[in-house]
Protein backbone atom coordinates (compact mmCIF):
# COMPACT_ATOMS: atom_id res chain seq x y z
CA MET A 1 195.33 153.71 -22.99
CA GLY A 2 196.55 155.29 -26.18
CA ALA A 3 198.09 154.35 -29.50
CA PRO A 4 199.03 150.74 -28.56
CA GLN A 5 195.42 150.01 -27.54
CA GLN A 6 194.05 151.73 -30.65
CA CYS A 7 191.70 153.79 -28.48
CA THR A 8 191.43 157.52 -27.88
CA LEU A 9 191.12 159.05 -24.45
CA GLU A 10 188.81 161.90 -25.45
CA ARG A 11 186.81 162.84 -28.53
CA PHE A 12 187.68 166.04 -30.34
CA THR A 13 184.73 168.42 -30.33
CA LYS A 14 185.98 170.22 -33.44
CA LEU A 15 188.52 169.27 -36.08
CA PHE A 16 190.79 171.95 -37.46
CA SER A 17 193.47 171.94 -40.15
CA LEU A 18 197.07 172.38 -39.07
CA PHE A 19 198.33 172.54 -42.65
CA PHE A 20 196.38 175.72 -43.27
CA ASN A 21 198.16 177.49 -40.42
CA LEU A 22 201.61 176.06 -41.25
CA LEU A 23 201.48 176.98 -44.93
CA ALA A 24 200.12 180.46 -44.34
CA ALA A 25 203.63 182.00 -44.36
CA VAL A 26 204.99 179.92 -47.27
CA PRO A 27 204.50 182.60 -49.96
CA ARG A 28 206.76 184.95 -48.01
CA LEU A 29 209.52 182.34 -47.65
CA ASP A 30 209.34 180.86 -51.16
CA ARG A 31 210.28 183.86 -53.31
CA GLY A 32 211.38 181.73 -56.26
CA GLY A 33 208.22 179.58 -56.44
CA TYR A 34 209.98 176.23 -56.06
CA PHE A 35 208.18 175.12 -52.92
CA GLN A 36 204.98 173.94 -54.60
CA SER A 37 206.78 171.71 -57.12
CA ARG A 38 209.01 170.16 -54.46
CA LEU A 39 206.05 169.57 -52.16
CA GLY A 40 204.13 167.76 -54.92
CA ALA A 41 207.10 165.51 -55.67
CA THR A 42 207.48 164.65 -52.00
CA ALA A 43 203.78 163.86 -51.61
CA GLY A 44 203.94 161.46 -54.55
CA ARG A 45 206.69 159.37 -52.93
CA THR A 46 204.98 159.06 -49.53
CA ARG A 47 202.67 156.17 -48.65
CA ARG A 48 199.74 156.30 -46.31
CA SER A 49 199.56 153.86 -43.41
CA GLY A 50 196.75 151.31 -43.30
CA ARG A 51 195.08 152.47 -40.07
CA ASP A 52 195.15 155.67 -38.06
CA GLN A 53 196.16 154.83 -34.52
CA LEU A 54 194.54 157.79 -32.77
CA GLY A 55 191.59 158.36 -35.08
CA GLY A 56 191.21 160.95 -37.80
CA SER A 57 188.83 162.45 -40.30
CA ASP A 58 187.94 161.54 -43.86
CA GLY A 59 186.53 164.94 -44.75
CA ARG A 60 183.34 165.35 -42.75
CA TRP A 61 183.00 162.06 -40.85
CA HIS A 62 184.85 161.36 -37.61
CA VAL A 63 186.64 158.02 -37.58
CA PHE A 64 187.21 156.32 -34.20
CA PRO A 65 188.47 152.72 -34.34
CA SER A 66 187.41 151.89 -30.77
CA LYS A 67 184.01 150.35 -30.01
CA LYS A 68 181.23 152.31 -28.37
CA ARG A 69 181.34 152.02 -24.61
CA GLY A 70 179.79 153.80 -21.66
CA ALA A 71 178.84 153.60 -18.03
CA GLU A 72 175.70 151.59 -17.17
CA VAL A 73 175.41 149.98 -20.59
CA GLY A 74 174.33 146.33 -20.45
CA LYS A 75 173.65 143.61 -22.97
CA THR A 76 170.17 142.32 -23.72
CA LYS A 77 168.58 140.11 -26.35
CA ARG A 78 168.08 143.17 -28.55
CA GLY A 79 171.56 144.60 -28.06
CA LYS A 80 173.19 147.01 -25.64
CA GLY A 81 171.22 149.63 -23.79
CA THR A 82 170.32 151.46 -20.59
CA LYS A 83 167.18 150.87 -18.53
CA ILE A 84 165.10 153.83 -17.36
CA MET A 85 163.12 153.38 -14.14
CA LEU A 86 160.16 155.78 -13.93
CA LEU A 87 157.93 156.52 -10.95
CA ILE A 88 154.59 158.25 -11.61
CA ASP A 89 151.48 159.13 -9.62
CA GLY A 90 147.91 158.06 -10.30
CA GLU A 91 147.50 160.56 -13.15
CA GLY A 92 150.76 159.74 -14.93
CA LEU A 93 152.80 162.65 -13.54
CA PRO A 94 156.51 161.70 -13.30
CA LEU A 95 157.75 161.77 -9.71
CA GLY A 96 161.18 160.20 -10.11
CA VAL A 97 163.51 158.77 -12.74
CA ASP A 98 166.58 156.59 -12.49
CA ASN A 99 168.75 154.64 -14.94
CA GLU A 100 170.72 151.42 -14.69
CA LEU A 101 172.12 148.61 -16.82
CA ALA A 102 169.62 147.14 -19.24
CA SER A 103 170.52 143.65 -18.00
CA ALA A 104 169.94 144.46 -14.31
CA ALA A 105 166.99 142.85 -12.50
CA GLU A 106 164.18 145.35 -11.96
CA ALA A 107 163.33 143.86 -8.56
CA ASN A 108 166.65 145.22 -7.29
CA LEU A 109 166.03 148.72 -8.66
CA ILE A 110 162.53 149.48 -7.39
CA GLU A 111 163.63 150.66 -3.94
CA ARG A 112 166.22 153.01 -5.43
CA MET A 113 163.58 154.33 -7.82
CA ILE A 114 161.33 155.21 -4.86
CA ASP A 115 164.22 156.99 -3.14
CA CYS A 116 164.80 159.14 -6.25
CA ARG A 117 161.34 160.71 -6.07
CA VAL A 118 161.03 164.49 -5.93
CA SER A 119 158.03 164.49 -3.58
CA ARG A 120 158.47 164.11 0.16
CA ARG A 121 155.40 161.92 0.46
CA GLN A 122 156.11 158.22 0.07
CA PRO A 123 153.65 156.19 -2.02
CA THR A 124 151.44 153.81 -0.10
CA ARG A 125 150.76 151.54 -3.09
CA LEU A 126 153.08 150.65 -5.94
CA ILE A 127 151.61 149.03 -9.07
CA TYR A 128 154.26 147.13 -11.04
CA ASP A 129 154.29 144.43 -13.70
CA ASN A 130 155.35 140.84 -13.08
CA ALA A 131 159.02 141.85 -13.32
CA GLY A 132 158.69 143.02 -9.70
CA ASP A 133 157.33 139.68 -8.47
CA SER A 134 159.74 139.02 -5.59
CA ASP A 135 158.82 137.92 -2.08
CA PRO A 136 161.89 139.57 -0.45
CA LEU A 137 161.02 142.80 -2.23
CA ARG A 138 157.42 142.64 -0.97
CA GLU A 139 158.67 142.21 2.58
CA ARG A 140 161.12 145.10 2.35
CA LEU A 141 158.51 147.43 0.85
CA ALA A 142 155.94 146.34 3.44
CA ALA A 143 158.40 147.29 6.16
CA ARG A 144 158.56 150.77 4.62
CA GLY A 145 154.77 151.01 4.43
CA VAL A 146 154.49 150.44 0.67
CA ASP A 147 152.06 147.84 -0.67
CA LEU A 148 153.43 146.22 -3.85
CA ILE A 149 150.69 145.20 -6.31
CA SER A 150 152.29 142.95 -8.89
CA PRO A 151 150.90 139.83 -10.58
CA HIS A 152 152.85 136.62 -10.19
CA ARG A 153 155.01 135.24 -12.96
CA HIS A 154 153.59 132.41 -15.04
CA ASN A 155 156.53 130.16 -14.10
CA ARG A 156 156.35 130.84 -10.37
CA LYS A 157 156.86 127.71 -8.25
CA ARG A 158 156.29 129.11 -4.75
CA ARG A 159 152.87 129.55 -3.22
CA PRO A 160 151.05 132.81 -4.10
CA THR A 161 151.60 135.75 -1.81
CA GLN A 162 149.80 138.47 -3.77
CA ASP A 163 146.31 139.26 -2.50
CA GLY A 164 143.95 138.69 -5.44
CA ARG A 165 141.51 141.31 -4.18
CA LYS A 166 144.05 144.06 -4.93
CA LEU A 167 144.83 142.95 -8.48
CA PRO A 168 141.94 144.94 -10.06
CA ARG A 169 144.06 148.04 -9.39
CA TYR A 170 146.55 146.64 -11.89
CA LYS A 171 144.22 147.76 -14.69
CA ARG A 172 145.35 151.34 -14.06
CA ARG A 173 148.89 150.53 -15.09
CA TYR A 174 148.16 151.68 -18.63
CA LYS A 175 148.96 155.20 -17.39
CA VAL A 176 152.53 154.08 -16.80
CA GLU A 177 152.83 152.83 -20.37
CA ARG A 178 151.30 156.07 -21.63
CA THR A 179 153.88 158.19 -19.80
CA ILE A 180 156.70 155.97 -21.05
CA ALA A 181 155.37 156.42 -24.60
CA TRP A 182 155.50 160.19 -24.14
CA LEU A 183 159.13 159.88 -23.07
CA GLN A 184 159.89 157.98 -26.27
CA TYR A 185 159.01 161.10 -28.27
CA PHE A 186 162.44 162.48 -27.34
CA ARG A 187 165.20 161.01 -29.46
CA ARG A 188 167.81 161.81 -26.83
CA LEU A 189 166.37 159.06 -24.61
CA VAL A 190 165.65 156.55 -27.36
CA ILE A 191 169.25 156.66 -28.64
CA ARG A 192 171.86 157.25 -25.98
CA ASN A 193 174.84 159.33 -27.11
CA GLU A 194 176.41 160.09 -23.73
CA TYR A 195 179.31 158.09 -22.33
CA HIS A 196 178.68 158.97 -18.68
CA ALA A 197 175.49 157.75 -17.03
CA HIS A 198 174.90 160.93 -15.02
CA LEU A 199 174.83 162.96 -18.25
CA PHE A 200 172.19 160.64 -19.69
CA LYS A 201 170.15 161.03 -16.51
CA GLY A 202 170.57 164.79 -16.84
CA PHE A 203 168.64 164.63 -20.12
CA ALA A 204 165.97 162.30 -18.68
CA GLN A 205 165.06 164.68 -15.86
CA PRO A 206 164.06 167.69 -18.02
CA VAL A 207 162.19 165.32 -20.33
CA CYS A 208 160.07 164.33 -17.32
CA VAL A 209 159.37 168.03 -16.76
CA PHE A 210 158.17 168.39 -20.35
CA THR A 211 156.08 165.24 -19.97
CA ALA A 212 154.44 166.69 -16.86
CA SER A 213 152.98 169.48 -19.00
CA GLN A 214 151.42 166.87 -21.29
CA VAL A 215 149.89 165.19 -18.25
CA PHE A 216 148.31 168.47 -17.15
CA VAL A 217 146.90 169.03 -20.64
CA SER A 218 145.50 165.50 -20.73
CA CYS A 219 143.89 165.87 -17.30
CA SER A 220 142.37 169.26 -18.15
CA THR A 221 140.96 167.94 -21.44
CA SER A 222 139.37 164.93 -19.75
CA SER A 223 137.83 167.13 -17.06
CA LYS A 224 136.27 169.43 -19.68
CA LYS A 225 134.70 166.48 -21.46
CA LYS A 226 133.05 165.37 -18.22
């Protein structure tokens, strides 16, 4: 990849002027003062090409003709993006975070999300929305000792397998949405700027640490009110 593909291999972290360094010794060489007039005449005869092949700068803005790409970036109805899988406890404390393509099925990512947890203790119950409604997933989690509580999809054609007596626990899922809303306070997660997926995950992990402090404050405030 290079000039024929109109794509750069790496982005320059800082642009610097080569002309400033090259013309620094001109006054010593041009004793008669003819260099400036000859340089202006030469610049008037030159023509600028239509497109920079390797990118350039128009003053302050960086110009890169290639499209934005990156690892684990998938297409959705709202555009391209990356999906963040978050595992929390009963109080909303983040226990694990993982990222994947935005177009990937969440039923295939739940087991990996559980494996990314920081606690040694495995959850006995997992409350998830109807995106996790999958009979093979329920069987695999049951074999690991995890009870998946997820309502069925409205267009489900197979017979129900979710025990209706456990669905009242689904009302506690608002804590998941609350923790996700706290994560959206950080612009670095809302708008992804990293090309590599592991760098994006490296920003998501400390954000979960900051969110944990908000959970402790929320729990302490609710306990004082009681």
